[in-house]
Tab-separated table of C-alpha atoms and ligand atoms in Angstrom:
chain	number	residue	atom	x	y	z
A	194	UNK	CA	41.770	21.657	39.489
A	195	UNK	CA	42.290	22.324	35.933
A	196	UNK	CA	38.815	22.651	34.385
A	197	UNK	CA	39.865	21.437	30.828
A	198	UNK	CA	40.684	18.171	32.538
A	199	UNK	CA	37.065	18.067	33.228
A	200	UNK	CA	36.253	17.987	29.499
A	201	UNK	CA	35.205	14.971	27.833
A	202	UNK	CA	38.413	14.027	25.741
A	203	UNK	CA	36.212	12.906	22.804
A	204	UNK	CA	35.047	16.421	22.154
A	205	UNK	CA	37.947	18.253	23.559
A	206	UNK	CA	39.705	19.009	20.143
A	207	UNK	CA	36.256	19.917	18.503
A	208	UNK	CA	35.688	22.289	21.220
A	209	UNK	CA	38.951	24.006	21.576
A	210	UNK	CA	38.810	24.793	17.960
A	211	UNK	CA	35.936	27.160	18.905
A	212	UNK	CA	36.613	28.172	22.230
A	213	UNK	CA	36.821	31.932	22.786
A	214	UNK	CA	35.843	32.334	19.417
A	215	UNK	CA	32.385	33.058	18.176
A	216	UNK	CA	32.140	31.386	14.908
A	217	UNK	CA	29.516	34.292	14.099
A	218	UNK	CA	31.500	36.945	15.536
A	219	UNK	CA	29.410	39.584	17.686
A	220	UNK	CA	32.617	41.436	18.080
A	221	UNK	CA	32.239	43.194	14.638
A	222	UNK	CA	31.423	47.029	14.364
A	223	UNK	CA	27.666	47.452	15.148
A	224	UNK	CA	27.189	50.041	12.526
A	225	UNK	CA	28.737	47.937	10.011
A	226	UNK	CA	26.892	46.941	6.762
A	227	UNK	CA	26.169	43.003	7.558
A	228	UNK	CA	26.020	40.813	4.586
A	229	UNK	CA	27.614	37.860	6.155
A	230	UNK	CA	24.711	36.003	7.513
A	231	UNK	CA	22.051	35.495	4.952
A	232	UNK	CA	19.480	37.544	6.872
A	233	UNK	CA	16.816	38.800	4.671
A	234	UNK	CA	16.786	42.744	4.778
A	235	UNK	CA	14.098	42.779	1.882
A	236	UNK	CA	11.274	41.789	4.319
A	237	UNK	CA	9.614	45.035	5.245
A	238	UNK	CA	10.875	46.084	8.614
A	239	UNK	CA	7.519	48.186	9.699
A	240	UNK	CA	5.406	45.365	8.126
A	241	UNK	CA	7.259	42.713	10.181
A	242	UNK	CA	7.204	44.743	13.389
A	243	UNK	CA	3.814	45.751	13.360
A	244	UNK	CA	2.776	42.352	13.226
A	245	UNK	CA	5.478	41.210	15.987
A	246	UNK	CA	3.738	43.925	18.368
A	247	UNK	CA	0.426	42.238	17.841
A	248	UNK	CA	2.017	38.757	18.521
A	249	UNK	CA	3.741	39.998	21.702
A	250	UNK	CA	0.292	41.322	22.744
A	251	UNK	CA	-1.175	37.809	22.281
A	252	UNK	CA	1.237	36.224	24.615
A	253	UNK	CA	1.265	35.940	28.003
A	254	UNK	CA	4.897	36.229	29.282
A	255	UNK	CA	4.190	34.665	32.363
A	256	UNK	CA	2.874	31.392	30.745
A	257	UNK	CA	4.930	28.680	29.283
A	258	UNK	CA	4.602	28.474	25.344
A	259	UNK	CA	2.690	25.803	23.891
A	260	UNK	CA	5.109	22.596	23.935
A	261	UNK	CA	7.108	21.892	21.067
A	262	UNK	CA	5.888	24.647	18.843
A	263	UNK	CA	2.462	23.381	18.697
A	264	UNK	CA	0.812	26.837	17.881
A	265	UNK	CA	3.166	27.262	14.810
A	266	UNK	CA	2.993	23.471	13.914
A	267	UNK	CA	-0.603	23.778	13.445
A	268	UNK	CA	-0.458	26.793	11.129
A	269	UNK	CA	2.409	24.839	9.203
A	270	UNK	CA	0.426	21.859	8.804
A	271	UNK	CA	-2.600	23.998	7.481
A	272	UNK	CA	-0.714	26.184	5.225
A	273	UNK	CA	1.181	23.125	3.566
A	274	UNK	CA	-1.495	20.618	3.676
A	275	UNK	CA	0.401	18.188	5.926
A	276	UNK	CA	-0.649	16.288	9.065
A	277	UNK	CA	0.455	17.440	12.185
A	278	UNK	CA	2.448	14.327	13.046
A	279	UNK	CA	4.569	14.759	9.796
A	280	UNK	CA	6.177	17.915	11.311
A	281	UNK	CA	8.441	18.887	13.985
A	282	UNK	CA	9.103	22.715	15.089
A	283	UNK	CA	12.232	23.570	16.638
A	284	UNK	CA	14.336	26.825	17.936
A	285	UNK	CA	15.535	27.498	14.636
A	286	UNK	CA	16.529	24.512	12.199
A	287	UNK	CA	19.591	24.680	14.233
A	288	UNK	CA	17.894	23.033	16.936
A	289	UNK	CA	16.293	20.274	14.637
A	290	UNK	CA	19.877	19.773	13.226
A	291	UNK	CA	21.087	18.955	16.469
A	292	UNK	CA	18.494	16.552	17.401
A	293	UNK	CA	18.521	14.541	14.201
A	294	UNK	CA	22.268	13.873	14.993
A	295	UNK	CA	21.503	13.017	18.341
A	296	UNK	CA	18.573	10.796	17.543
A	297	UNK	CA	19.846	9.247	14.273
A	298	UNK	CA	23.599	9.350	14.087
A	299	UNK	CA	25.032	9.177	17.781
A	300	UNK	CA	28.419	7.666	17.435
A	301	UNK	CA	27.785	6.549	13.884
A	302	UNK	CA	28.949	8.172	10.586
A	303	UNK	CA	26.944	10.657	8.626
A	304	UNK	CA	28.092	11.828	5.081
A	305	UNK	CA	28.161	15.509	4.428
A	306	UNK	CA	28.402	16.983	1.052
A	307	UNK	CA	31.141	19.325	1.032
A	308	UNK	CA	31.809	22.082	0.854
A	309	UNK	CA	28.813	23.048	2.744
A	310	UNK	CA	27.168	24.414	6.282
A	311	UNK	CA	29.844	23.851	8.989
A	312	UNK	CA	27.260	23.170	11.584
A	313	UNK	CA	26.498	19.534	10.232
A	314	UNK	CA	30.087	18.247	10.890
A	315	UNK	CA	30.045	20.313	14.215
A	316	UNK	CA	26.797	18.531	15.619
A	317	UNK	CA	27.984	15.186	14.310
A	318	UNK	CA	31.072	15.763	16.283
A	319	UNK	CA	29.407	17.058	19.441
A	320	UNK	CA	27.469	13.776	19.321
A	321	UNK	CA	30.815	11.838	19.123
A	322	UNK	CA	29.858	10.757	15.850
A	323	UNK	CA	31.962	10.858	12.862
A	324	UNK	CA	31.497	13.276	9.670
A	325	UNK	CA	32.810	11.938	6.393
A	326	UNK	CA	32.950	14.546	3.953
A	327	UNK	CA	31.959	13.665	-0.020
A	328	UNK	CA	32.742	16.452	-2.341
A	329	UNK	CA	30.593	18.000	-4.880
A	330	UNK	CA	31.756	18.071	-8.786
A	331	UNK	CA	34.102	20.762	-9.897
A	332	UNK	CA	30.568	22.782	-10.958
A	333	UNK	CA	29.232	22.450	-7.490
A	334	UNK	CA	26.493	19.937	-8.713
A	335	UNK	CA	25.671	16.744	-6.874
A	336	UNK	CA	27.306	13.545	-7.718
A	337	UNK	CA	24.737	11.192	-6.494
A	338	UNK	CA	26.809	7.868	-7.576
A	339	UNK	CA	29.950	9.311	-5.656
A	340	UNK	CA	27.592	9.802	-2.474
A	341	UNK	CA	26.274	6.305	-2.784
A	342	UNK	CA	29.631	4.659	-3.211
A	343	UNK	CA	30.759	5.899	0.107
A	344	UNK	CA	27.710	4.691	1.941
A	345	UNK	CA	29.194	2.022	4.612
A	346	UNK	CA	27.863	-0.166	7.486
A	347	UNK	CA	28.468	2.719	9.867
A	348	UNK	CA	26.673	5.130	7.894
A	349	UNK	CA	23.646	6.458	9.845
A	350	UNK	CA	22.609	9.307	7.567
A	351	UNK	CA	23.735	11.570	4.674
A	352	UNK	CA	23.214	15.229	4.975
A	353	UNK	CA	22.433	17.334	1.933
A	354	UNK	CA	21.929	21.075	1.636
A	355	UNK	CA	20.086	22.223	-0.966
A	356	UNK	CA	20.329	25.099	-2.314
A	357	UNK	CA	23.639	24.492	-0.763
A	358	UNK	CA	25.481	26.839	1.559
A	359	UNK	CA	27.879	28.443	0.647
A	360	UNK	CA	27.936	27.632	-3.241
A	361	UNK	CA	24.358	28.722	-3.723
A	362	UNK	CA	23.555	25.912	-6.019
A	363	UNK	CA	19.978	24.166	-5.791
A	364	UNK	CA	20.725	20.125	-6.518
A	365	UNK	CA	19.201	18.497	-9.368
A	366	UNK	CA	15.920	16.817	-8.026
A	367	UNK	CA	16.355	13.459	-9.604
A	368	UNK	CA	19.927	13.211	-8.054
A	369	UNK	CA	18.754	14.039	-4.538
A	370	UNK	CA	15.956	11.533	-4.883
A	371	UNK	CA	18.522	8.954	-6.250
A	372	UNK	CA	20.246	9.018	-3.008
A	373	UNK	CA	16.988	8.832	-1.137
A	374	UNK	CA	15.766	5.743	-3.052
A	375	UNK	CA	18.878	3.862	-3.376
A	376	UNK	CA	21.137	4.618	0.074
A	377	UNK	CA	18.645	2.862	2.233
A	378	UNK	CA	19.792	5.228	4.941
A	379	UNK	CA	18.258	8.420	6.386
A	380	UNK	CA	18.714	11.332	4.106
A	381	UNK	CA	18.409	14.756	5.702
A	382	UNK	CA	17.795	17.740	3.148
A	383	UNK	CA	18.422	21.120	4.835
A	384	UNK	CA	16.034	23.579	2.483
A	385	UNK	CA	16.883	26.607	4.365
A	386	UNK	CA	17.244	28.494	1.053
A	387	UNK	CA	14.514	26.751	-0.728
A	388	UNK	CA	12.183	29.586	-0.912
A	389	UNK	CA	14.442	31.327	-3.187
A	390	UNK	CA	14.637	28.235	-5.696
A	391	UNK	CA	12.910	26.418	-8.334
A	392	UNK	CA	11.505	23.756	-6.311
A	393	UNK	CA	11.125	22.245	-2.777
A	394	UNK	CA	11.068	18.574	-1.566
A	395	UNK	CA	8.711	19.002	1.225
A	396	UNK	CA	6.089	16.984	-0.744
A	397	UNK	CA	8.498	14.262	-1.365
A	398	UNK	CA	9.372	14.125	2.394
A	399	UNK	CA	5.919	12.426	3.494
A	400	UNK	CA	6.031	10.016	0.606
A	401	UNK	CA	9.602	8.642	1.688
A	402	UNK	CA	10.202	6.727	5.003
A	403	UNK	CA	13.795	7.825	4.940
A	404	UNK	CA	13.750	11.500	3.966
A	405	UNK	CA	13.538	14.705	6.259
A	406	UNK	CA	13.359	18.137	5.218
A	407	UNK	CA	14.274	21.155	7.086
A	408	UNK	CA	12.859	24.503	6.501
A	409	UNK	CA	13.457	27.760	8.445
A	410	UNK	CA	11.636	30.980	9.370
A	411	UNK	CA	14.803	32.935	9.211
A	412	UNK	CA	15.591	33.403	5.715
A	413	UNK	CA	12.760	33.856	3.355
A	414	UNK	CA	10.551	35.211	6.336
A	415	UNK	CA	13.067	37.143	7.771
A	416	UNK	CA	12.635	35.736	11.405
A	417	UNK	CA	16.230	35.204	12.406
A	418	UNK	CA	16.029	36.968	15.353
A	419	UNK	CA	13.032	34.910	16.761
A	420	UNK	CA	14.446	31.396	16.332
A	421	UNK	CA	11.785	29.227	14.651
A	422	UNK	CA	12.164	26.377	12.093
A	423	UNK	CA	10.825	23.003	11.094
A	424	UNK	CA	11.461	19.516	9.829
A	425	UNK	CA	8.780	17.624	7.493
A	426	UNK	CA	9.014	13.683	7.424
A	427	UNK	CA	7.250	10.419	7.846
A	428	UNK	CA	5.692	10.614	11.242
A	429	UNK	CA	7.624	7.826	12.697
A	430	UNK	CA	10.796	9.846	11.923
A	431	UNK	CA	9.229	12.958	13.317
A	432	UNK	CA	7.953	11.432	16.535
A	433	UNK	CA	11.538	10.007	17.252
A	434	UNK	CA	12.560	13.643	16.878
A	435	UNK	CA	9.882	15.047	19.224
A	436	UNK	CA	10.467	12.710	21.845
A	437	UNK	CA	14.071	14.110	22.295
A	438	UNK	CA	13.101	17.690	22.308
A	439	UNK	CA	12.995	19.483	25.026
A	440	UNK	CA	9.293	20.861	25.674
A	441	UNK	CA	9.558	24.688	25.756
A	442	UNK	CA	12.365	25.464	23.467
A	443	UNK	CA	10.274	27.480	20.922
A	444	UNK	CA	9.199	30.758	22.329
A	445	UNK	CA	5.582	31.940	22.693
A	446	UNK	CA	6.303	35.101	20.367
A	447	UNK	CA	8.019	33.075	17.665
A	448	UNK	CA	5.230	30.749	17.410
A	449	UNK	CA	2.860	33.772	17.301
A	450	UNK	CA	4.647	35.638	14.491
A	451	UNK	CA	5.402	32.324	12.516
A	452	UNK	CA	1.397	31.859	12.498
A	453	UNK	CA	0.682	35.291	11.375
A	454	UNK	CA	3.523	35.384	8.841
A	455	UNK	CA	2.118	32.290	7.300
A	456	UNK	CA	-1.220	33.780	6.987
A	457	UNK	CA	0.385	36.794	5.153
A	458	UNK	CA	2.265	34.591	2.880
A	459	UNK	CA	1.285	36.052	-0.437
A	460	UNK	CA	2.890	39.352	0.918
A	461	UNK	CA	6.151	37.440	1.906
A	462	UNK	CA	6.080	35.970	-1.570
A	463	UNK	CA	6.504	39.532	-2.725
A	464	UNK	CA	9.445	39.942	-0.432
A	465	UNK	CA	10.915	36.624	-1.761
A	466	UNK	CA	10.561	37.851	-5.530
A	467	UNK	CA	12.345	40.966	-4.472
A	468	UNK	CA	15.185	38.750	-3.071
A	469	UNK	CA	15.482	37.124	-6.445
A	470	UNK	CA	15.357	40.341	-8.287
A	471	UNK	CA	17.972	41.935	-6.208
A	472	UNK	CA	20.280	38.607	-6.783
A	473	UNK	CA	19.846	39.057	-10.462
A	474	UNK	CA	21.197	42.424	-10.077
A	475	UNK	CA	23.830	41.833	-7.875
A	476	UNK	CA	24.983	38.897	-10.100
A	477	UNK	CA	25.195	41.124	-12.968
A	478	UNK	CA	27.279	43.654	-11.301
A	479	UNK	CA	29.760	40.977	-9.981
A	480	UNK	CA	30.047	39.791	-13.355
A	481	UNK	CA	31.100	43.249	-14.711
A	482	UNK	CA	33.959	43.620	-11.886
A	483	UNK	CA	37.560	42.486	-13.267
A	484	UNK	CA	39.215	39.800	-11.318
A	485	UNK	CA	35.793	38.301	-9.609
A	486	UNK	CA	33.841	35.256	-10.874
A	487	UNK	CA	30.536	34.645	-9.234
A	488	UNK	CA	28.627	31.511	-9.419
A	489	UNK	CA	25.182	30.743	-10.001
A	490	UNK	CA	23.045	31.153	-7.105
A	491	UNK	CA	19.320	29.772	-6.157
A	492	UNK	CA	19.417	31.315	-2.638
A	493	UNK	CA	19.670	34.706	-0.964
A	494	UNK	CA	23.679	34.989	-1.205
A	495	UNK	CA	26.269	34.927	-3.966
A	496	UNK	CA	29.486	32.853	-3.937
A	497	UNK	CA	32.389	34.777	-5.832
A	498	UNK	CA	36.033	33.929	-6.199
A	499	UNK	CA	38.897	36.566	-6.572
A	500	UNK	CA	40.938	35.515	-9.573
A	501	UNK	CA	43.245	38.475	-9.159
A	502	UNK	CA	46.490	36.769	-7.685
A	503	UNK	CA	47.514	40.004	-5.880
A	504	UNK	CA	44.845	39.477	-3.566
A	505	UNK	CA	43.031	36.610	-1.671
A	506	UNK	CA	39.676	36.180	-0.075
A	507	UNK	CA	40.867	37.274	3.430
A	508	UNK	CA	42.584	40.501	2.103
A	509	UNK	CA	39.435	41.331	0.277
A	510	UNK	CA	37.315	40.625	3.404
A	511	UNK	CA	39.662	42.544	5.497
A	512	UNK	CA	39.687	45.545	3.123
A	513	UNK	CA	35.769	45.604	2.911
A	514	UNK	CA	35.563	45.541	6.739
A	515	UNK	CA	37.781	48.479	6.866
A	516	UNK	CA	34.998	50.116	4.726
A	517	UNK	CA	32.489	48.982	7.017
A	518	UNK	CA	30.878	45.916	5.147
A	519	UNK	CA	30.955	42.564	6.518
A	520	UNK	CA	30.763	39.542	4.337
A	521	UNK	CA	31.978	35.910	4.745
A	522	UNK	CA	35.242	34.702	3.730
A	523	UNK	CA	34.860	30.974	2.627
A	524	UNK	CA	38.407	30.744	1.264
A	525	UNK	CA	39.456	28.340	3.833
A	526	UNK	CA	36.915	25.452	2.924
A	527	UNK	CA	37.796	22.655	0.442
A	528	UNK	CA	37.329	23.842	-3.076
A	529	UNK	CA	36.588	27.172	-2.345
A	530	UNK	CA	40.228	28.941	-2.399
A	531	UNK	CA	39.863	32.472	-2.670
A	532	UNK	CA	36.133	32.463	-2.502
A	533	UNK	CA	33.513	34.742	-0.417
A	534	UNK	CA	29.883	34.813	0.207
A	535	UNK	CA	27.915	38.000	0.194
A	536	UNK	CA	24.112	38.156	1.230
A	537	UNK	CA	21.819	39.647	-1.164
A	538	UNK	CA	20.413	43.164	0.212
A	539	UNK	CA	18.438	46.283	-0.411
A	540	UNK	CA	19.688	47.838	-3.917
A	541	UNK	CA	21.138	50.781	-1.769
A	542	UNK	CA	23.110	48.126	0.065
A	543	UNK	CA	24.029	45.924	-2.648
A	544	UNK	CA	25.305	49.119	-4.581
A	545	UNK	CA	27.499	50.248	-1.485
A	546	UNK	CA	28.981	46.626	-1.535
A	547	UNK	CA	29.636	46.457	-5.348
A	548	UNK	CA	31.382	49.909	-5.221
A	549	UNK	CA	33.695	49.133	-2.130
A	550	UNK	CA	34.217	45.502	-3.795
A	551	UNK	CA	35.251	47.360	-7.333
A	552	UNK	CA	37.501	49.830	-5.397
A	553	UNK	CA	39.371	46.900	-3.807
A	554	UNK	CA	39.410	44.566	-6.517
A	555	UNK	CA	40.218	46.742	-9.706
A	556	UNK	CA	41.916	49.392	-7.476
A	557	UNK	CA	45.594	48.488	-8.110
B	899	PLP	C1	22.051	25.631	5.357
B	899	PLP	C2	21.597	26.457	6.912
B	899	PLP	N1	20.893	25.785	7.344
B	899	PLP	C3	20.655	26.200	8.782
B	899	PLP	C4	20.570	27.269	9.144
B	899	PLP	C5	20.183	27.611	10.517
B	899	PLP	O1	19.271	28.367	10.317
B	899	PLP	P1	18.024	28.697	11.295
B	899	PLP	O2	18.136	30.264	11.436
B	899	PLP	O3	16.886	28.142	11.147
B	899	PLP	O4	18.817	27.916	12.836
B	899	PLP	C6	21.459	28.086	8.161
B	899	PLP	C7	21.734	29.518	8.703
B	899	PLP	O5	22.341	30.171	8.095
B	899	PLP	C8	21.891	27.680	6.998
B	899	PLP	O6	22.820	28.321	6.250
């Protein structure tokens, strides 16, 4: 029997496009300098590892973890002055995104504000729902009226990423809140990168009954490898998400480490400030390269466009790979022709990247 005949036809196309291809390729050279996944290499490795060893010692690997991230959840509630029932903790914010699509969107429609993080439309499709794109303005700002005009009977949710991946901008707070107030629909604001930006909507999330704000420990706190994130909102919304969650998806070490990280938040704030400083350095360097146009960023990455007609973004990504540097070619996304996204890293790595890019772009 042909196994492909066993696949639900409703998701066959969606999965075929990804089958056999890792979206986040693991095949790349392990020795390459990875500036493609928005990890945070400015978190001090030995500080984090020492804490991780203590976290591992505190864990009995024979026992299941606290259900639904209960240990981390308590620490998040204390740190941010929230009630525990206003928070759901997940195996990365990715798990929460998938649960949100499952619980609130299902076979309905969700609006995504494009170009944006591709996992939104993927999870919506996986739930047999319909992802409908609404586009940003040419300067990558959010047009609340454009979004509101697209809300229809089938629309179950509006997904907004702010600061937006991959454009980098944090949207104006009043534009986002206008959507929350006028859409009469669930609004999900993914704030994976808000620690690097001027503001967060976490305080607003508990004031509205239709706003969910997603946060992660992967970026500012450098815990991408442990998989832990959370979602803040009205307790009723949160209860439904938690009802759909499998009990032990958040492992015990991730919970312990998240708790420790929060109790050392002042130190992590220093790491975040370093990222912001390095972002300024990288931006200034990119502005000085002929043929490169960088865009303003409130995140830990910078989007830039190649404006030299002789090379396109995939040529540049390939040439960088040949020099041992991985960045993300975003040229295939709408509005982002010839654009690439680079993660802010240490000064040494940023310099290495800038040198290589300059050679490639200005070289001939
Ligand atoms: C916008 C956005 N949301 C969510 C995630 C996933 O984060 P996590 O590691 O918490 O699953 C990413 C990761 O790159 C992201 O860019």
